[in-house]
């Protein structure tokens, strides 16, 4: 029973509604795709800005500063300054490593964004192609509906013609029986 219901072609209004839904969903998908790509570009730009900011910060703070002054510096302060420079160069090296790691992550993110972009383009192409196939199916369904209506009309005519033919055969049979009866009476009374 359910299979029979599913095999019934949708009405013209259902087809129109499905077509409008398809167009609406296609528009929403395109909008979501554009928004996703915009967010991806913004994220990549923020990563680049952050990378540039870290790189700029490490080059300005990465150099060794001269802490000498015109006054006399005690040995303790001198050794403290040397330790600070060593620590600063170590921090600069760590910053440099962080920058390199961040740069590799940025390249990976950019590659992933391009891959996702290609996937969405392929998906959009498939949706467009399927839309054409759906339009073709819809045209075939409409054509089949017209043919079914014409077939129903022809079947109604055939039933009418068959009914008329039966009536004519019945009347012809009655006429033949009456004629045979009249001939039988004529023969019976004449002999």
PDB file of C-alpha atoms in Angstrom:
ATOM      1  CA  UNK A   1       0.000   0.000   0.000  1.00  0.00           C
ATOM      2  CA  UNK A   2       2.785   2.433   0.938  1.00  0.00           C
ATOM      3  CA  UNK A   3       4.673   1.510  -2.217  1.00  0.00           C
ATOM      4  CA  UNK A   4       1.571   2.348  -4.236  1.00  0.00           C
ATOM      5  CA  UNK A   5       1.324   5.717  -2.525  1.00  0.00           C
ATOM      6  CA  UNK A   6       4.995   6.438  -3.187  1.00  0.00           C
ATOM      7  CA  UNK A   7       4.620   5.468  -6.850  1.00  0.00           C
ATOM      8  CA  UNK A   8       1.899   8.075  -7.401  1.00  0.00           C
ATOM      9  CA  UNK A   9       3.509  11.038  -9.149  1.00  0.00           C
ATOM     10  CA  UNK A  10       3.317  14.304  -7.215  1.00  0.00           C
ATOM     11  CA  UNK A  11       0.742  16.802  -8.356  1.00  0.00           C
ATOM     12  CA  UNK A  12       1.649  19.923 -10.259  1.00  0.00           C
ATOM     13  CA  UNK A  13       1.396  22.071  -7.114  1.00  0.00           C
ATOM     14  CA  UNK A  14       3.681  19.639  -5.237  1.00  0.00           C
ATOM     15  CA  UNK A  15       6.169  19.837  -8.078  1.00  0.00           C
ATOM     16  CA  UNK A  16       6.090  23.640  -7.965  1.00  0.00           C
ATOM     17  CA  UNK A  17       6.579  23.547  -4.200  1.00  0.00           C
ATOM     18  CA  UNK A  18       9.520  21.145  -4.548  1.00  0.00           C
ATOM     19  CA  UNK A  19      11.063  23.361  -7.204  1.00  0.00           C
ATOM     20  CA  UNK A  20      10.720  26.431  -4.973  1.00  0.00           C
ATOM     21  CA  UNK A  21      12.243  24.505  -2.063  1.00  0.00           C
ATOM     22  CA  UNK A  22      15.133  23.420  -4.270  1.00  0.00           C
ATOM     23  CA  UNK A  23      15.760  27.007  -5.371  1.00  0.00           C
ATOM     24  CA  UNK A  24      15.551  28.265  -1.780  1.00  0.00           C
ATOM     25  CA  UNK A  25      17.932  25.575  -0.530  1.00  0.00           C
ATOM     26  CA  UNK A  26      20.342  26.280  -3.376  1.00  0.00           C
ATOM     27  CA  UNK A  27      20.321  29.979  -2.456  1.00  0.00           C
ATOM     28  CA  UNK A  28      20.849  29.228   1.228  1.00  0.00           C
ATOM     29  CA  UNK A  29      23.673  26.830   0.381  1.00  0.00           C
ATOM     30  CA  UNK A  30      25.381  29.435  -1.800  1.00  0.00           C
ATOM     31  CA  UNK A  31      24.984  32.047   0.928  1.00  0.00           C
ATOM     32  CA  UNK A  32      26.417  29.697   3.557  1.00  0.00           C
ATOM     33  CA  UNK A  33      29.295  28.809   1.238  1.00  0.00           C
ATOM     34  CA  UNK A  34      30.121  32.485   0.673  1.00  0.00           C
ATOM     35  CA  UNK A  35      29.924  33.213   4.394  1.00  0.00           C
ATOM     36  CA  UNK A  36      32.158  30.224   5.181  1.00  0.00           C
ATOM     37  CA  UNK A  37      34.742  31.365   2.632  1.00  0.00           C
ATOM     38  CA  UNK A  38      34.638  34.901   4.075  1.00  0.00           C
ATOM     39  CA  UNK A  39      35.242  33.529   7.586  1.00  0.00           C
ATOM     40  CA  UNK A  40      38.113  31.406   6.259  1.00  0.00           C
ATOM     41  CA  UNK A  41      39.724  34.437   4.626  1.00  0.00           C
ATOM     42  CA  UNK A  42      39.300  36.479   7.819  1.00  0.00           C
ATOM     43  CA  UNK A  43      40.879  33.712   9.914  1.00  0.00           C
ATOM     44  CA  UNK A  44      43.803  33.407   7.514  1.00  0.00           C
ATOM     45  CA  UNK A  45      44.287  37.189   7.535  1.00  0.00           C
ATOM     46  CA  UNK A  46      44.241  37.259  11.350  1.00  0.00           C
ATOM     47  CA  UNK A  47      46.826  34.476  11.415  1.00  0.00           C
ATOM     48  CA  UNK A  48      49.022  36.433   8.984  1.00  0.00           C
ATOM     49  CA  UNK A  49      48.640  39.607  11.048  1.00  0.00           C
ATOM     50  CA  UNK A  50      49.496  37.715  14.218  1.00  0.00           C
ATOM     51  CA  UNK A  51      52.482  36.152  12.486  1.00  0.00           C
ATOM     52  CA  UNK A  52      53.696  39.554  11.259  1.00  0.00           C
ATOM     53  CA  UNK A  53      53.162  41.048  14.711  1.00  0.00           C
ATOM     54  CA  UNK A  54      55.213  38.293  16.371  1.00  0.00           C
ATOM     55  CA  UNK A  55      57.911  38.565  13.719  1.00  0.00           C
ATOM     56  CA  UNK A  56      58.060  42.361  14.105  1.00  0.00           C
ATOM     57  CA  UNK A  57      58.111  42.053  17.898  1.00  0.00           C
ATOM     58  CA  UNK A  58      60.940  39.516  17.866  1.00  0.00           C
ATOM     59  CA  UNK A  59      63.127  41.611  15.566  1.00  0.00           C
ATOM     60  CA  UNK A  60      62.709  44.739  17.667  1.00  0.00           C
ATOM     61  CA  UNK A  61      63.203  42.948  20.976  1.00  0.00           C
ATOM     62  CA  UNK A  62      65.546  40.317  19.597  1.00  0.00           C
ATOM     63  CA  UNK A  63      68.578  42.585  19.387  1.00  0.00           C
ATOM     64  CA  UNK A  64      70.929  43.031  22.267  1.00  0.00           C
ATOM     65  CA  UNK A  65      70.581  46.321  23.996  1.00  0.00           C
ATOM     66  CA  UNK A  66      73.525  48.209  25.348  1.00  0.00           C
ATOM     67  CA  UNK A  67      72.909  48.814  29.016  1.00  0.00           C
ATOM     68  CA  UNK A  68      76.086  50.715  29.569  1.00  0.00           C
ATOM     69  CA  UNK A  69      75.809  54.150  30.949  1.00  0.00           C
ATOM     70  CA  UNK A  70      78.109  56.967  31.766  1.00  0.00           C
ATOM     71  CA  UNK A  71      78.174  55.965  35.410  1.00  0.00           C
ATOM     72  CA  UNK A  72      80.272  53.171  36.827  1.00  0.00           C
ATOM     73  CA  UNK A  73      78.651  49.772  36.875  1.00  0.00           C
ATOM     74  CA  UNK A  74      79.425  47.357  39.582  1.00  0.00           C
ATOM     75  CA  UNK A  75      80.499  43.774  38.826  1.00  0.00           C
ATOM     76  CA  UNK A  76      77.250  42.425  40.171  1.00  0.00           C
ATOM     77  CA  UNK A  77      75.184  44.545  37.796  1.00  0.00           C
ATOM     78  CA  UNK A  78      77.455  43.558  34.928  1.00  0.00           C
ATOM     79  CA  UNK A  79      76.967  39.860  35.555  1.00  0.00           C
ATOM     80  CA  UNK A  80      73.239  40.405  35.939  1.00  0.00           C
ATOM     81  CA  UNK A  81      73.208  42.202  32.600  1.00  0.00           C
ATOM     82  CA  UNK A  82      75.055  39.321  30.911  1.00  0.00           C
ATOM     83  CA  UNK A  83      72.536  36.862  32.328  1.00  0.00           C
ATOM     84  CA  UNK A  84      69.723  39.087  31.050  1.00  0.00           C
ATOM     85  CA  UNK A  85      71.237  39.143  27.562  1.00  0.00           C
ATOM     86  CA  UNK A  86      71.594  35.370  27.543  1.00  0.00           C
ATOM     87  CA  UNK A  87      68.014  35.016  28.714  1.00  0.00           C
ATOM     88  CA  UNK A  88      66.884  37.533  26.087  1.00  0.00           C
ATOM     89  CA  UNK A  89      68.679  35.651  23.297  1.00  0.00           C
ATOM     90  CA  UNK A  90      67.103  32.432  24.570  1.00  0.00           C
ATOM     91  CA  UNK A  91      63.683  34.097  24.487  1.00  0.00           C
ATOM     92  CA  UNK A  92      64.407  35.350  20.963  1.00  0.00           C
ATOM     93  CA  UNK A  93      65.274  31.810  19.874  1.00  0.00           C
ATOM     94  CA  UNK A  94      62.048  30.523  21.444  1.00  0.00           C
ATOM     95  CA  UNK A  95      60.143  33.311  19.699  1.00  0.00           C
ATOM     96  CA  UNK A  96      61.789  32.352  16.433  1.00  0.00           C
ATOM     97  CA  UNK A  97      60.807  28.698  16.921  1.00  0.00           C
ATOM     98  CA  UNK A  98      57.256  29.761  17.773  1.00  0.00           C
ATOM     99  CA  UNK A  99      57.174  31.912  14.648  1.00  0.00           C
ATOM    100  CA  UNK A 100      58.373  29.014  12.491  1.00  0.00           C
ATOM    101  CA  UNK A 101      55.800  26.700  14.022  1.00  0.00           C
ATOM    102  CA  UNK A 102      53.086  29.273  13.578  1.00  0.00           C
ATOM    103  CA  UNK A 103      54.125  29.834   9.976  1.00  0.00           C
ATOM    104  CA  UNK A 104      53.912  26.104   9.235  1.00  0.00           C
ATOM    105  CA  UNK A 105      50.474  26.019  10.889  1.00  0.00           C
ATOM    106  CA  UNK A 106      49.450  29.000   8.790  1.00  0.00           C
ATOM    107  CA  UNK A 107      50.540  27.249   5.579  1.00  0.00           C
ATOM    108  CA  UNK A 108      48.684  24.102   6.640  1.00  0.00           C
ATOM    109  CA  UNK A 109      45.569  26.155   7.429  1.00  0.00           C
ATOM    110  CA  UNK A 110      45.809  27.904   4.079  1.00  0.00           C
ATOM    111  CA  UNK A 111      46.158  24.543   2.314  1.00  0.00           C
ATOM    112  CA  UNK A 112      43.164  23.173   4.227  1.00  0.00           C
ATOM    113  CA  UNK A 113      41.128  26.257   3.324  1.00  0.00           C
ATOM    114  CA  UNK A 114      41.935  25.770  -0.353  1.00  0.00           C
ATOM    115  CA  UNK A 115      40.972  22.081  -0.106  1.00  0.00           C
ATOM    116  CA  UNK A 116      37.655  22.906   1.581  1.00  0.00           C
ATOM    117  CA  UNK A 117      37.031  25.623  -1.000  1.00  0.00           C
ATOM    118  CA  UNK A 118      37.571  23.092  -3.803  1.00  0.00           C
ATOM    119  CA  UNK A 119      35.248  20.622  -2.087  1.00  0.00           C
ATOM    120  CA  UNK A 120      32.519  23.257  -1.853  1.00  0.00           C
ATOM    121  CA  UNK A 121      33.001  24.202  -5.511  1.00  0.00           C
ATOM    122  CA  UNK A 122      32.676  20.535  -6.509  1.00  0.00           C
ATOM    123  CA  UNK A 123      29.610  20.193  -4.303  1.00  0.00           C
ATOM    124  CA  UNK A 124      28.039  23.303  -5.851  1.00  0.00           C
ATOM    125  CA  UNK A 125      28.676  21.862  -9.322  1.00  0.00           C
ATOM    126  CA  UNK A 126      27.046  18.576  -8.329  1.00  0.00           C
ATOM    127  CA  UNK A 127      24.034  20.397  -6.876  1.00  0.00           C
ATOM    128  CA  UNK A 128      23.688  22.405 -10.096  1.00  0.00           C
ATOM    129  CA  UNK A 129      23.918  19.258 -12.250  1.00  0.00           C
ATOM    130  CA  UNK A 130      21.359  17.481 -10.092  1.00  0.00           C
ATOM    131  CA  UNK A 131      19.097  20.509 -10.425  1.00  0.00           C
ATOM    132  CA  UNK A 132      19.186  20.035 -14.203  1.00  0.00           C
ATOM    133  CA  UNK A 133      18.403  16.341 -13.759  1.00  0.00           C
ATOM    134  CA  UNK A 134      15.491  17.187 -11.457  1.00  0.00           C
ATOM    135  CA  UNK A 135      14.166  19.636 -14.051  1.00  0.00           C
ATOM    136  CA  UNK A 136      14.403  16.889 -16.680  1.00  0.00           C
ATOM    137  CA  UNK A 137      12.593  14.434 -14.394  1.00  0.00           C
ATOM    138  CA  UNK A 138       9.939  17.053 -13.692  1.00  0.00           C
ATOM    139  CA  UNK A 139       9.396  17.582 -17.431  1.00  0.00           C
ATOM    140  CA  UNK A 140       9.084  13.816 -17.946  1.00  0.00           C
ATOM    141  CA  UNK A 141       6.574  13.545 -15.093  1.00  0.00           C
ATOM    142  CA  UNK A 142       4.482  16.360 -16.573  1.00  0.00           C
ATOM    143  CA  UNK A 143       4.609  14.656 -19.979  1.00  0.00           C
ATOM    144  CA  UNK A 144       3.570  11.336 -18.416  1.00  0.00           C
ATOM    145  CA  UNK A 145       0.703  13.081 -16.627  1.00  0.00           C
ATOM    146  CA  UNK A 146      -0.570  14.469 -19.942  1.00  0.00           C
ATOM    147  CA  UNK A 147      -0.300  11.024 -21.566  1.00  0.00           C
ATOM    148  CA  UNK A 148      -2.179   9.395 -18.671  1.00  0.00           C
ATOM    149  CA  UNK A 149      -4.982  11.956 -18.964  1.00  0.00           C
ATOM    150  CA  UNK A 150      -5.223  11.302 -22.717  1.00  0.00           C
ATOM    151  CA  UNK A 151      -5.269   7.542 -22.087  1.00  0.00           C
ATOM    152  CA  UNK A 152      -8.090   7.943 -19.549  1.00  0.00           C
ATOM    153  CA  UNK A 153     -10.097   9.931 -22.104  1.00  0.00           C
ATOM    154  CA  UNK A 154      -9.544   7.245 -24.738  1.00  0.00           C
ATOM    155  CA  UNK A 155     -10.540   4.500 -22.279  1.00  0.00           C
ATOM    156  CA  UNK A 156     -13.782   6.350 -21.518  1.00  0.00           C
ATOM    157  CA  UNK A 157     -14.514   6.549 -25.257  1.00  0.00           C
ATOM    158  CA  UNK A 158     -13.745   2.831 -25.658  1.00  0.00           C
ATOM    159  CA  UNK A 159     -16.175   1.927 -22.850  1.00  0.00           C
ATOM    160  CA  UNK A 160     -18.866   4.061 -24.524  1.00  0.00           C
ATOM    161  CA  UNK A 161     -18.278   2.443 -27.934  1.00  0.00           C
ATOM    162  CA  UNK A 162     -18.317  -1.052 -26.420  1.00  0.00           C
ATOM    163  CA  UNK A 163     -21.601  -0.326 -24.657  1.00  0.00           C
ATOM    164  CA  UNK A 164     -23.159   0.935 -27.902  1.00  0.00           C
ATOM    165  CA  UNK A 165     -21.886  -2.126 -29.786  1.00  0.00           C
ATOM    166  CA  UNK A 166     -23.448  -4.487 -27.188  1.00  0.00           C
ATOM    167  CA  UNK A 167     -26.779  -2.644 -27.449  1.00  0.00           C
ATOM    168  CA  UNK A 168     -26.704  -2.906 -31.264  1.00  0.00           C
ATOM    169  CA  UNK A 169     -25.938  -6.645 -31.081  1.00  0.00           C
ATOM    170  CA  UNK A 170     -28.836  -7.174 -28.656  1.00  0.00           C
ATOM    171  CA  UNK A 171     -31.249  -5.236 -30.897  1.00  0.00           C
ATOM    172  CA  UNK A 172     -30.043  -7.145 -33.947  1.00  0.00           C
ATOM    173  CA  UNK A 173     -30.580 -10.468 -32.117  1.00  0.00           C
ATOM    174  CA  UNK A 174     -34.138  -9.425 -31.180  1.00  0.00           C
ATOM    175  CA  UNK A 175     -34.843  -8.456 -34.808  1.00  0.00           C
ATOM    176  CA  UNK A 176     -33.552 -11.811 -36.070  1.00  0.00           C
ATOM    177  CA  UNK A 177     -35.660 -13.709 -33.502  1.00  0.00           C
ATOM    178  CA  UNK A 178     -38.780 -11.726 -34.476  1.00  0.00           C
ATOM    179  CA  UNK A 179     -38.077 -12.388 -38.158  1.00  0.00           C
ATOM    180  CA  UNK A 180     -37.590 -16.127 -37.529  1.00  0.00           C
ATOM    181  CA  UNK A 181     -40.800 -16.178 -35.469  1.00  0.00           C
ATOM    182  CA  UNK A 182     -42.757 -14.447 -38.234  1.00  0.00           C
ATOM    183  CA  UNK A 183     -41.371 -16.864 -40.854  1.00  0.00           C
ATOM    184  CA  UNK A 184     -42.210 -19.839 -38.632  1.00  0.00           C
ATOM    185  CA  UNK A 185     -45.818 -18.598 -38.247  1.00  0.00           C
ATOM    186  CA  UNK A 186     -46.151 -18.028 -41.986  1.00  0.00           C
ATOM    187  CA  UNK A 187     -44.873 -21.507 -42.752  1.00  0.00           C
ATOM    188  CA  UNK A 188     -47.077 -23.082 -40.071  1.00  0.00           C
ATOM    189  CA  UNK A 189     -50.275 -21.418 -41.289  1.00  0.00           C
ATOM    190  CA  UNK A 190     -49.569 -21.927 -44.958  1.00  0.00           C
ATOM    191  CA  UNK A 191     -49.127 -25.665 -44.728  1.00  0.00           C
TER     192      UNK A 191
END
